[in-house]
CSV table of C-alpha atoms in Angstrom, one decimal:
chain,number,residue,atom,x,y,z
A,1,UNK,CA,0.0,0.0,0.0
A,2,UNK,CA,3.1,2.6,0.9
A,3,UNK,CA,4.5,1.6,-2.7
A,4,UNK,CA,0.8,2.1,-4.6
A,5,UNK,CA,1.1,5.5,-2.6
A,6,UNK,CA,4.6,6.5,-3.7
A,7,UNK,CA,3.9,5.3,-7.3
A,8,UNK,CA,0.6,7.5,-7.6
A,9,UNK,CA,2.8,10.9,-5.8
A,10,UNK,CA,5.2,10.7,-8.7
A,11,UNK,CA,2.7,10.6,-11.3
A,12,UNK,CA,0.6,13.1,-10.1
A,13,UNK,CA,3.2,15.4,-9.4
A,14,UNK,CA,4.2,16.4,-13.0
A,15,UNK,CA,1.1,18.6,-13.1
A,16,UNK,CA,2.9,21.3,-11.0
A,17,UNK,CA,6.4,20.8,-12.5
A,18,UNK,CA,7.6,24.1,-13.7
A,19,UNK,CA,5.0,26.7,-12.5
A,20,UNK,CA,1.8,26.7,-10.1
A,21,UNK,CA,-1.6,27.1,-11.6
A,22,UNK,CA,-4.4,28.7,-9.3
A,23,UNK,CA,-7.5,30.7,-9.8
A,24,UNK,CA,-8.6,33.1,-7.9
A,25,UNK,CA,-12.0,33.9,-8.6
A,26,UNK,CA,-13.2,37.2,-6.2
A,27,UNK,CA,-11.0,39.0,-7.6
A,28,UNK,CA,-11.5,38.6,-11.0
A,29,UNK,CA,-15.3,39.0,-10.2
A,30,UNK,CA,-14.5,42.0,-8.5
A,31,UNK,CA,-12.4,43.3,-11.7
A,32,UNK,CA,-15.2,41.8,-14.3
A,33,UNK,CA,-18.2,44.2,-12.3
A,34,UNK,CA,-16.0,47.1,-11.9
A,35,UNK,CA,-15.4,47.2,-15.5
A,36,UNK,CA,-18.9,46.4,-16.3
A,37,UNK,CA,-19.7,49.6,-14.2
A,38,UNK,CA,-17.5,51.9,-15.7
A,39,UNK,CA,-19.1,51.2,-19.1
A,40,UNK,CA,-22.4,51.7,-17.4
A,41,UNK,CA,-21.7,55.0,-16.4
A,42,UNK,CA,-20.3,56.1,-19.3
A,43,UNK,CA,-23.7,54.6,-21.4
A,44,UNK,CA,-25.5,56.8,-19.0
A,45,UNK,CA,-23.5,59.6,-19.2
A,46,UNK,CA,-23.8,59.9,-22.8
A,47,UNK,CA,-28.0,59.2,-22.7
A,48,UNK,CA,-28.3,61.7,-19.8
A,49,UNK,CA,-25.8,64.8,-19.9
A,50,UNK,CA,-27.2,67.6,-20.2
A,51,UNK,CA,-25.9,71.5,-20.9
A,52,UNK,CA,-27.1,74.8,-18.9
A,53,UNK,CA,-30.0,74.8,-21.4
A,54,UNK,CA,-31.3,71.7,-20.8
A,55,UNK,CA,-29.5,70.1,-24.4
A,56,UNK,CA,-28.6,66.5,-24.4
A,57,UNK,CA,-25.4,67.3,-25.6
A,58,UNK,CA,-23.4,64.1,-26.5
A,59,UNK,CA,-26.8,61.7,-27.1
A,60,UNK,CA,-27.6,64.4,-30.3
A,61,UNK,CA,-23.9,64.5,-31.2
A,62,UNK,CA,-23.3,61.2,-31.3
A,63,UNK,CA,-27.0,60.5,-33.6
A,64,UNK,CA,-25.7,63.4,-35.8
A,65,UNK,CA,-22.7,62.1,-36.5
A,66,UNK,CA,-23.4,58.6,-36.7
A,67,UNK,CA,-26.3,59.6,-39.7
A,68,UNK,CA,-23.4,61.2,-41.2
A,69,UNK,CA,-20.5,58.7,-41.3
A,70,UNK,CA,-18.7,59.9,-38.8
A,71,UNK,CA,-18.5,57.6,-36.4
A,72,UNK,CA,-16.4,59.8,-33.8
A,73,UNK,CA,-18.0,61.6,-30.5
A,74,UNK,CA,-16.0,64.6,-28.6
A,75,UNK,CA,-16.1,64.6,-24.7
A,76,UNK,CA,-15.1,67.6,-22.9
A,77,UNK,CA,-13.2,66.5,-19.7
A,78,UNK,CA,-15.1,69.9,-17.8
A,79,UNK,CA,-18.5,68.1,-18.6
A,80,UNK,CA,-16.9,64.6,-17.5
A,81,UNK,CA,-16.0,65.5,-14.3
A,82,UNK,CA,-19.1,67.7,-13.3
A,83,UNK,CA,-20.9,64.0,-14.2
A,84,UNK,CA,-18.7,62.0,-12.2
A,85,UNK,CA,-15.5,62.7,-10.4
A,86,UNK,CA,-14.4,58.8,-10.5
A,87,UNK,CA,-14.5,58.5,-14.2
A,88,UNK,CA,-12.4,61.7,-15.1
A,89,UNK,CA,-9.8,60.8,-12.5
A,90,UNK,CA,-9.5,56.9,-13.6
A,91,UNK,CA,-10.0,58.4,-17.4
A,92,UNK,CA,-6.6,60.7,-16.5
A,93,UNK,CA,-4.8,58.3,-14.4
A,94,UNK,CA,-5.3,55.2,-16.3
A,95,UNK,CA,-6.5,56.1,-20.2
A,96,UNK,CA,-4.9,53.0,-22.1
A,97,UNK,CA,-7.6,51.0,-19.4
A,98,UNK,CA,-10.7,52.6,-19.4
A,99,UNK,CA,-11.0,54.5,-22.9
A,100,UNK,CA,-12.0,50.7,-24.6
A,101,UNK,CA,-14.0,51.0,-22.2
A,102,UNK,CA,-15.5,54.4,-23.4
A,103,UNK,CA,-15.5,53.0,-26.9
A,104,UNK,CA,-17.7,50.2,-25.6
A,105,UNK,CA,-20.0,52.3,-23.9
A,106,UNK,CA,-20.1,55.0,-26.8
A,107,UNK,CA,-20.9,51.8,-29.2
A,108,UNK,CA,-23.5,50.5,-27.4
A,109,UNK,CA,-25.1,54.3,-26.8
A,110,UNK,CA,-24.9,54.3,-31.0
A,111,UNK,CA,-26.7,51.2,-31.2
A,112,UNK,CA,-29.7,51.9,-29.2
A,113,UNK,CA,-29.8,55.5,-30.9
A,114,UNK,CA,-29.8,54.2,-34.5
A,115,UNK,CA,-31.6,51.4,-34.3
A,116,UNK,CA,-33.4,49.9,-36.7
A,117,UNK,CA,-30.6,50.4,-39.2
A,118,UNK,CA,-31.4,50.1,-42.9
A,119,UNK,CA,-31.0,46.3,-44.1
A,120,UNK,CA,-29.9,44.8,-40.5
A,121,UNK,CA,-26.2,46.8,-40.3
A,122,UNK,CA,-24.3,46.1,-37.7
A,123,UNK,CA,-23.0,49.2,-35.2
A,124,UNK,CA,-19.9,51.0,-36.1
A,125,UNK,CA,-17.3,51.2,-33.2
A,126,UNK,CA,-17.0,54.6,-32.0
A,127,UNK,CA,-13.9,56.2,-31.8
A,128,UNK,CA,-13.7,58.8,-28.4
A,129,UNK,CA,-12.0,62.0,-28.8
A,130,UNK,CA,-11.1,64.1,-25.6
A,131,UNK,CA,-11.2,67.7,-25.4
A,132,UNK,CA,-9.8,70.0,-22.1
A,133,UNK,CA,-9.4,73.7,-20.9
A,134,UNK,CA,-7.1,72.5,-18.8
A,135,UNK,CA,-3.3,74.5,-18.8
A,136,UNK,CA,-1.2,72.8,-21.6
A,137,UNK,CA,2.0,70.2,-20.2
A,138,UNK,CA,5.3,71.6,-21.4
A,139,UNK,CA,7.1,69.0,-23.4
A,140,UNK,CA,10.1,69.1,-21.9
A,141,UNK,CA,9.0,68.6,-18.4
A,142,UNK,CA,7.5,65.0,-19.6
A,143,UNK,CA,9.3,62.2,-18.0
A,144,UNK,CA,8.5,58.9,-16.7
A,145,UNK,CA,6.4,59.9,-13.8
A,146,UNK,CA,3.8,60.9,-17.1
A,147,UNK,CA,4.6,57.4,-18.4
A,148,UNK,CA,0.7,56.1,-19.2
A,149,UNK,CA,-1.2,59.1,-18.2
A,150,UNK,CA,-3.4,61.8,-19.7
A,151,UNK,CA,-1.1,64.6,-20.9
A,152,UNK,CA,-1.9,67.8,-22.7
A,153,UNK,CA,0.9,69.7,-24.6
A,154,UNK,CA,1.5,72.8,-26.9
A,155,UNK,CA,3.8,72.9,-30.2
A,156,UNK,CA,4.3,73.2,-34.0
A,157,UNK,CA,3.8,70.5,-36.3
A,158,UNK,CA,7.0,70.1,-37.9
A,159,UNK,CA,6.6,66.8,-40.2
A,160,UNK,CA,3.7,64.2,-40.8
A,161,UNK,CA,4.0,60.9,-42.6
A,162,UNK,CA,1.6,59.1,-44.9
A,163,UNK,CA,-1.4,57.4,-43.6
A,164,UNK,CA,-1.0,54.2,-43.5
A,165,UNK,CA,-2.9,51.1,-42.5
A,166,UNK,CA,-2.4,49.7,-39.2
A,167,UNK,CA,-3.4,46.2,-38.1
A,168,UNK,CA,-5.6,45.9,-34.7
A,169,UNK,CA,-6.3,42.3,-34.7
A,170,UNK,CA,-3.9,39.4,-36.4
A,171,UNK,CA,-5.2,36.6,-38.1
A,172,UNK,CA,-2.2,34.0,-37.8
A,173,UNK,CA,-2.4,30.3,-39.0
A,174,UNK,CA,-0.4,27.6,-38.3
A,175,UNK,CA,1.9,26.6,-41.2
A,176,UNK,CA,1.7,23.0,-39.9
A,177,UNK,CA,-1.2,22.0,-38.8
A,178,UNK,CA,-3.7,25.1,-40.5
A,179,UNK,CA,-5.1,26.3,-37.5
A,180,UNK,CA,-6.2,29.9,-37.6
A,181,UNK,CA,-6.6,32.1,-34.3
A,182,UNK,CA,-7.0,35.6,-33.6
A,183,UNK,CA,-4.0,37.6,-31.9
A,184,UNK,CA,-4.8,41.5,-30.2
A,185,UNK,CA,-2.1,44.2,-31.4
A,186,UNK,CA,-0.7,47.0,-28.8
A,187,UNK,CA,-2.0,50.7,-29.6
A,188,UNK,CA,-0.1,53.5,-30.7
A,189,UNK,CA,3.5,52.8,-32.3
A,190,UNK,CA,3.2,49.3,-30.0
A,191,UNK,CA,4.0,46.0,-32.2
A,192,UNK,CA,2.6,42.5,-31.5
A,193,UNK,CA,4.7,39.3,-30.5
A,194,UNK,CA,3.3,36.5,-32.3
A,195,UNK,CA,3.5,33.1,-30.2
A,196,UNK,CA,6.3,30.9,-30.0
A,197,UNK,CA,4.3,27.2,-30.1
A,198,UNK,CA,1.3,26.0,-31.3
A,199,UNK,CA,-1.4,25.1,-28.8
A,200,UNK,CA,-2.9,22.5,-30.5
A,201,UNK,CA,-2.4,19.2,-28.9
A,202,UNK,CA,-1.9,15.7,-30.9
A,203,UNK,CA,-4.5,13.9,-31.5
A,204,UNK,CA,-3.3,10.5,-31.8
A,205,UNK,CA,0.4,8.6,-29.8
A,206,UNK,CA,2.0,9.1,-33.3
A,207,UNK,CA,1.3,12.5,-34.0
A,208,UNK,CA,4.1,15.1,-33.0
A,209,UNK,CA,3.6,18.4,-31.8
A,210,UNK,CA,4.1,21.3,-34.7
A,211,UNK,CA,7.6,22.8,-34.5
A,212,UNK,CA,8.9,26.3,-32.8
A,213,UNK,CA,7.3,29.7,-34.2
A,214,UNK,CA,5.0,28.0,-36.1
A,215,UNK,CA,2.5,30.9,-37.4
A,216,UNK,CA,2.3,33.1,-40.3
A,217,UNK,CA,0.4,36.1,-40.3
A,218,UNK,CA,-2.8,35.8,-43.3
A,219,UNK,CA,-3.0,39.8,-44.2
A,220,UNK,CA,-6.0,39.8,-46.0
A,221,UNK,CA,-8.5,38.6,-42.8
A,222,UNK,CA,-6.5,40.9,-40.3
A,223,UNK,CA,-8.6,44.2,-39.4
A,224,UNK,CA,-6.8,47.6,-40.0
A,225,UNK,CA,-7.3,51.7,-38.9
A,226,UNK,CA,-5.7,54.6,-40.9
A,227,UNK,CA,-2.7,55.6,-38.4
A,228,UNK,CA,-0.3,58.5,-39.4
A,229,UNK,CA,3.0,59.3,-37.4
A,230,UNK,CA,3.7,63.1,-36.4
A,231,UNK,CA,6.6,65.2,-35.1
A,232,UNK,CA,5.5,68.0,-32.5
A,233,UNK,CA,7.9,70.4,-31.7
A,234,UNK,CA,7.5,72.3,-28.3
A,235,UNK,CA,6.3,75.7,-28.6
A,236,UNK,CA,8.6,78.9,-28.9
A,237,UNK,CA,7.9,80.5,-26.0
A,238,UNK,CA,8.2,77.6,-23.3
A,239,UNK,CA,12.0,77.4,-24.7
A,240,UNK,CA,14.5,79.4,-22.9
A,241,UNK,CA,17.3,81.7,-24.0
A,242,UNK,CA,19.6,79.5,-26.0
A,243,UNK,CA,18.1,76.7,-25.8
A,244,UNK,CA,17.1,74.1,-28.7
A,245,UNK,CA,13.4,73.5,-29.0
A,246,UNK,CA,12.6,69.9,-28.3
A,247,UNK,CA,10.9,67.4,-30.2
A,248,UNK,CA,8.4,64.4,-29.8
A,249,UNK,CA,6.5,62.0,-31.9
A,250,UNK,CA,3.0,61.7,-32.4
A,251,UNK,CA,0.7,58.7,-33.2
A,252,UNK,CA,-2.3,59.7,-34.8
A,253,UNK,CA,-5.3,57.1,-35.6
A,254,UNK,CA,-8.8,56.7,-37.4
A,255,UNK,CA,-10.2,59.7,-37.6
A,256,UNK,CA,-7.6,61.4,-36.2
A,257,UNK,CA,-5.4,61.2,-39.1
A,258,UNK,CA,-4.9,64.2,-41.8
A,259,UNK,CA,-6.1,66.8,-39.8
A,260,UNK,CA,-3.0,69.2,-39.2
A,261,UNK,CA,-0.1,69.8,-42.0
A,262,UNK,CA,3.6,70.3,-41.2
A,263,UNK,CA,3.6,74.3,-39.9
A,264,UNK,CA,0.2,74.4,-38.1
A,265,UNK,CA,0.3,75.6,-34.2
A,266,UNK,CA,-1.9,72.8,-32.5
A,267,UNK,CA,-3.0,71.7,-28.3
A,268,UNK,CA,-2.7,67.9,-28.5
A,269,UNK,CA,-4.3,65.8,-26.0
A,270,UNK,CA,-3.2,62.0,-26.0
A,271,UNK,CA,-1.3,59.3,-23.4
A,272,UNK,CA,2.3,59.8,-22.8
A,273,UNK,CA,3.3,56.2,-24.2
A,274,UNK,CA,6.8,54.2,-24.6
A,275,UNK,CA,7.6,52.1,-27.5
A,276,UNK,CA,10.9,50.2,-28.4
A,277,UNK,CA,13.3,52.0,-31.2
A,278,UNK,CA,14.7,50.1,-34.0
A,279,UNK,CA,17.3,52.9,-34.1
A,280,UNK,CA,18.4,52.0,-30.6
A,281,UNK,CA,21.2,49.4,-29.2
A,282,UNK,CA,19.6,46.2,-29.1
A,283,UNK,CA,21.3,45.2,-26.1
A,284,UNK,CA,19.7,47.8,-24.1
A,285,UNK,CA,16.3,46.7,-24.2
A,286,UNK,CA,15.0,48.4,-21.1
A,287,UNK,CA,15.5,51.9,-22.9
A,288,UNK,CA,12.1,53.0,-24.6
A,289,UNK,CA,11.6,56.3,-26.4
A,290,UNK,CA,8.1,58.5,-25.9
A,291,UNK,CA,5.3,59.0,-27.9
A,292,UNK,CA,2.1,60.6,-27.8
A,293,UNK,CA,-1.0,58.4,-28.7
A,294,UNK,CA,-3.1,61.4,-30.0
A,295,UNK,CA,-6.6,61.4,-28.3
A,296,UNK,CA,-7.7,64.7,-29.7
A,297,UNK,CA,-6.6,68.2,-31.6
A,298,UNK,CA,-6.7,72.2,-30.6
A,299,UNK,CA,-6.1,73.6,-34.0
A,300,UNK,CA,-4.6,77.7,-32.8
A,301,UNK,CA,-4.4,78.1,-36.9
A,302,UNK,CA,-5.9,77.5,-40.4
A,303,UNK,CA,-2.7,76.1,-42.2
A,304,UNK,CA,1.1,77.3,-42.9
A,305,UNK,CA,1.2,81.3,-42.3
A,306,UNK,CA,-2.2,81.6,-41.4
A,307,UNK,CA,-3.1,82.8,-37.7
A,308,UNK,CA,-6.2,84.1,-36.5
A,309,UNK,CA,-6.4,87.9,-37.1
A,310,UNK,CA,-9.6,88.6,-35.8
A,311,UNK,CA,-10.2,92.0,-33.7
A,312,UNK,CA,-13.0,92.9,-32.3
A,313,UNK,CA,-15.1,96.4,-32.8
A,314,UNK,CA,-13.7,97.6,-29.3
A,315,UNK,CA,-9.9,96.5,-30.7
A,316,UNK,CA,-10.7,98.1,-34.0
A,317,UNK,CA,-11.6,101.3,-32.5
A,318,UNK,CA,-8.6,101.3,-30.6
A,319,UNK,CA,-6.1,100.8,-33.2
A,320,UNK,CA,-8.1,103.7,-35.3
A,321,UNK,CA,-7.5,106.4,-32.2
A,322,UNK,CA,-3.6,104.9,-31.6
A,323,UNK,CA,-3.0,105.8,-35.7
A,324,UNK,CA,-4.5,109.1,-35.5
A,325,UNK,CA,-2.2,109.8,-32.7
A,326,UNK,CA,0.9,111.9,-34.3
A,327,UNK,CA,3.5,110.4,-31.8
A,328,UNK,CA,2.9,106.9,-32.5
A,329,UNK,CA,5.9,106.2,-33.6
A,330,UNK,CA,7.7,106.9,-30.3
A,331,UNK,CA,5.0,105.0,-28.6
A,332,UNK,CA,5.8,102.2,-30.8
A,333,UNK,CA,9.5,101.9,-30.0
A,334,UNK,CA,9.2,102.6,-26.5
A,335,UNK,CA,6.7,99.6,-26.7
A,336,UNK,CA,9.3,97.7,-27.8
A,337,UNK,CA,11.2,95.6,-25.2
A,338,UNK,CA,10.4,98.2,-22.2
A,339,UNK,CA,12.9,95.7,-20.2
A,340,UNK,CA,15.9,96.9,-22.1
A,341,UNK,CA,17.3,100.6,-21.5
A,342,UNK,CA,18.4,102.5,-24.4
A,343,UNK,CA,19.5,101.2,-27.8
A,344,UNK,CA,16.6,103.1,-29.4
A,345,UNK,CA,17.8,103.0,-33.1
A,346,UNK,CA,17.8,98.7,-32.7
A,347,UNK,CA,14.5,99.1,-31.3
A,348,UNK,CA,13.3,101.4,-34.4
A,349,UNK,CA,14.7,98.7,-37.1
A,350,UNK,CA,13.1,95.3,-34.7
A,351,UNK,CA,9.5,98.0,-34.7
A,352,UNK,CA,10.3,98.0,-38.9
A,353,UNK,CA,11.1,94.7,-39.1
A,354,UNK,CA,7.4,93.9,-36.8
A,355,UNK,CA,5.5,95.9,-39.2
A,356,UNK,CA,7.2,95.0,-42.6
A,357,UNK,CA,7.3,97.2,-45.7
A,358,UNK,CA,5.0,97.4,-48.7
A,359,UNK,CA,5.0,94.6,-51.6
A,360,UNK,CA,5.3,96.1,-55.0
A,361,UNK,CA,4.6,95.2,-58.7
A,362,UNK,CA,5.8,96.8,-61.4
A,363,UNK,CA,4.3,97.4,-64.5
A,364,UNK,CA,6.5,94.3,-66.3
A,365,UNK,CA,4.8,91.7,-63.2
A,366,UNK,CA,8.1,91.8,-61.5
A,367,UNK,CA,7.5,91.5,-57.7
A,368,UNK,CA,9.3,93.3,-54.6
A,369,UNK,CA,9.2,92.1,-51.7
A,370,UNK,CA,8.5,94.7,-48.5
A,371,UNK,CA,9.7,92.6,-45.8
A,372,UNK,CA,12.5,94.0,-43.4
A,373,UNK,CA,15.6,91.9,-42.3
A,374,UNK,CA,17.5,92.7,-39.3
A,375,UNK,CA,21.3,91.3,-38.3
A,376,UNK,CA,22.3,92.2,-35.2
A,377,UNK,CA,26.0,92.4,-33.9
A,378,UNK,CA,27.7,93.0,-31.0
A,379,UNK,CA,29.5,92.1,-27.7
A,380,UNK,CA,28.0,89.8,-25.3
A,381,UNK,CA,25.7,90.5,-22.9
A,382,UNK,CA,24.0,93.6,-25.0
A,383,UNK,CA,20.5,91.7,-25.1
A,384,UNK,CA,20.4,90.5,-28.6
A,385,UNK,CA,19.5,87.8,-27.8
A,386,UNK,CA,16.2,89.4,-25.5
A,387,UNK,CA,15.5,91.5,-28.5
A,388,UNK,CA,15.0,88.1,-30.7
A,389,UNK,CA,12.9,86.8,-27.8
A,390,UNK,CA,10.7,89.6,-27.6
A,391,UNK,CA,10.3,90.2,-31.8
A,392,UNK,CA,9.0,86.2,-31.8
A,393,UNK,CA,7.0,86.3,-28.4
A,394,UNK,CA,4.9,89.5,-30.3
A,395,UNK,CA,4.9,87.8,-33.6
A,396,UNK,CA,1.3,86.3,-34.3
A,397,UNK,CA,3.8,83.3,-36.3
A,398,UNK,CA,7.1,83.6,-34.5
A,399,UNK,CA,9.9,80.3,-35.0
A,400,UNK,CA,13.3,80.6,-32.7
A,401,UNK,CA,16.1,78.4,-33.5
A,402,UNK,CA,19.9,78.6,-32.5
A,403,UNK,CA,22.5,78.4,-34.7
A,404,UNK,CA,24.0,75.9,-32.4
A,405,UNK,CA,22.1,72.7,-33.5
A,406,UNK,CA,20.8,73.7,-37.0
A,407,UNK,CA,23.4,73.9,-40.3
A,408,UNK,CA,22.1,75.8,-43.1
A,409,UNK,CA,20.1,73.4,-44.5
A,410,UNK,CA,18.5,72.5,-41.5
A,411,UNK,CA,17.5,76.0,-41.2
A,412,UNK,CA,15.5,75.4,-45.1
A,413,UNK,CA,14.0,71.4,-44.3
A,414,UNK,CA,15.9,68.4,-43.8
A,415,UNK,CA,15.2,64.9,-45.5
A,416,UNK,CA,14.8,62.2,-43.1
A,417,UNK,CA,14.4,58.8,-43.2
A,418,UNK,CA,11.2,57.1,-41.3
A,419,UNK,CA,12.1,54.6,-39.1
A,420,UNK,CA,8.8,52.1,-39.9
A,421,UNK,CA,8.9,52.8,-43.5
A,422,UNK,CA,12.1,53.5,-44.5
A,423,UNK,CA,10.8,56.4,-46.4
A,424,UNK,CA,12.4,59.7,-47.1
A,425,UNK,CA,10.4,62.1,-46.5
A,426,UNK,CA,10.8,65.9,-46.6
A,427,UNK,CA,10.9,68.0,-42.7
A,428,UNK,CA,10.2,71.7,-42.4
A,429,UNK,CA,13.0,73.8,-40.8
A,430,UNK,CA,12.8,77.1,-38.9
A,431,UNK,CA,12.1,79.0,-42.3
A,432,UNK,CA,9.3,76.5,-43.8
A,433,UNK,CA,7.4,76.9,-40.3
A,434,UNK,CA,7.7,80.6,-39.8
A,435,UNK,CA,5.9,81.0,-43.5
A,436,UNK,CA,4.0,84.7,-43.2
A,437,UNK,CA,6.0,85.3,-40.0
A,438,UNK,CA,9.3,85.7,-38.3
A,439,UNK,CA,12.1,83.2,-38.4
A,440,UNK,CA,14.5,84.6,-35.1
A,441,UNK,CA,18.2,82.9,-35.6
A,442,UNK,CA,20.5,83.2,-32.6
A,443,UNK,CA,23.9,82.7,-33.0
A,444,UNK,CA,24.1,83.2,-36.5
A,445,UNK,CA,27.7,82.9,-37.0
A,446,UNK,CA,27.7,79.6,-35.4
């Protein structure tokens, strides 16, 4: 009986050889109903918002744009969190968790608004995009305390690639043995690691299992989403004195994509996201570079050169009295850079340069152009530099650059390579972006 005992030990005992399977099942109850509650109060939220004049805000918006193929719905954060206080700060704290679950809730929302659909159609998913009043992040004070979280920052678009089609679910088959299986793909500039074995098991003794990294990926049952990739660089006047303006990439999705051009000022929302480089050092896998996984665009412009110029009456009428003054022009270059004493014939040619001269055409179509340039030269510490500062801060389109990190054909645009691609595509430099503006080089002789 002690040797049946033994023999029955060492047989069963291969079942824990290796690692320890267990379920727990509270807490993955627990975790099942709080997710199941999230998306009901987002379901509700959407029904049952309502604005100071009593508009269901979001259950029309999403009905209008649903009717008009545009299966998108904009959520303020402000009308989020006068709803519910838990869902903005879990929304913020932990996006990459809870906005499928948005998308869920929003999906479902659409399909009891639209319903009956002509000829049986299924729902459309719903893509969420976030909009927030909230003090833009400066870019280079993002570090790995931001790493998954709801950020909001402020910069130029400097480059955009092509859309182009990004896989969301994998359909792999096994080369071997034909079985097909769905696989999930990360978000954002995230990959997918396809599995190394097979889990099918043999059927018969003879059979042998299929051989290491069996699957191949079948592209045409895979579903895809327009993504584009995007380079924001931080906005001029959150870069100090002498400094280089910093950059970071941007992955843009759905309907997300082609909605800014290189040049345009923009407030990006999105989640502060890591992502392995192929440039990088293969050894040193725990170094990621950040991205931005765009959740929704601020437009501050209409396109390259373009800024909004509008005044209103009370401005108008106040420009109209300053022109009929006859001392403007003193007023005008004591307005300029009241920090800095004296050097009032640099301050008249930075008040010309501001204002710009007049374009003319001659008779035989020959163009002039009326705008002013400005080198400065001196010794150090005479506040060139503060002057160049204050011409871009005033500037409606203002670009600083240094001519510390930029050679001259940096300063034009640049071609670069794309690292997913390995496409050459053109980048804007300081004098593509400031188009209809002013281009402020520091350092020049550098």
């Amino acid at each position: 009986r002690h040797r049946d005992t033994e023999t029955h030990f060492i047989i069963m005992s291969g079942w824990d050889e290796g690692q320890v399977f267990y379920s727990d099942p509270i807490s993955q109850e627990n975790a099942a109903g709080g997710r199941t509650e999230v998306a009901r109060q987002v379901f509700d939220f959407i029904r049952e918002f309502r604005d100071e004049n009593g508009v269901f805000v979001y259950r029309d918006q999403l009905r209008r744009q649903y009717n008009l193929g545009q299966y998108l719905l904009e959520i303020k954060l402000e009308d989020l969190s006068g709803y519910s206080d838990s869902l903005t700060h879990a929304l913020r704290t932990k996006p990459a968790e809870f906005l499928p679950l948005f998308e869920k809730a929003a999906t479902d929302a659409a399909d009891a608004l639209t319903a009956p659909r002509a000829d049986n159609m299924p729902v459309q998913p719903i893509q969420i995009v976030l909009k927030s009043q909230a003090d833009p992040d400066p870019v280079r004070f993002l570090g790995s305390a931001n790493v998954g979280k709801l950020v909001k920052v402020q910069g130029i678009i400097i480059s955009a690639t092509a859309v182009r089609a990004k896989a969301t679910e994998l359909t792999i088959q096994c080369r071997n043995c034909r079985t097909t299986r769905k696989w999930p793909v990360n978000a954002g500039l995230g990959g997918a690691s396809l599995p190394k074995k097979c889990d099918r098991l043999p059927v018969t003794p003879d059979e042998q299992r299929c051989p290491p990294d069996p699957y191949i990926i079948i592209a045409d049952k895979c579903s895809c989403v327009d993504q584009q990739t995007l380079k924001l660089q931080e906005s001029p006047d959150m870069v100090p004195t002498g400094e280089m303006p910093r950059h970071i990439l941007l992955s843009a999705d759905r309907y997300l994509t082609d909605k800014v051009v290189p040049g345009v000022r923009c407030t990006v929302m999105g989640v502060f996201s890591i992502f392995t480089s192929k440039k990088g050092d293969t050894a040193a896998v725990a170094i990621r570079q950040p991205y931005l996984r765009v959740l929704g665009y601020e437009l501050e412009s209409k396109g390259a050169g373009q800024a909004r110029n509008q005044f209103t009456p009370t401005e108008e009428e106040a420009f109209l009295n300053l022109s009929r003054d006859p001392t403007v022009h003193e007023r005008i270059v004591k307005s300029i850079a009241p920090a800095i004493y004296g050097s009032q014939d640099i301050k008249k040619a930075v008040a010309c340069l501001l204002f710009g001269g007049s374009t003319k055409i001659l008779p035989d179509g020959m163009r002039l152009r009326g705008d002013v340039n400005v080198l400065l030269l001196g010794d150090p510490g005479t506040a060139k530099s503060q002057l160049l500062k204050f011409a871009e801060n005033v500037s409606p389109i203002g670009v600083y650059t240094s001519g510390k990190g930029s050679s001259a054909a940096g300063l034009t645009a640049s071609v670069v390579r794309d690292a997913g691609s390995r496409e050459f595509y053109l980048e804007g430099g300081a004098m593509v972006l400031a188009d209809g503006g002013i281009v402020c080089i520091d350092e020049f002789d550098k």
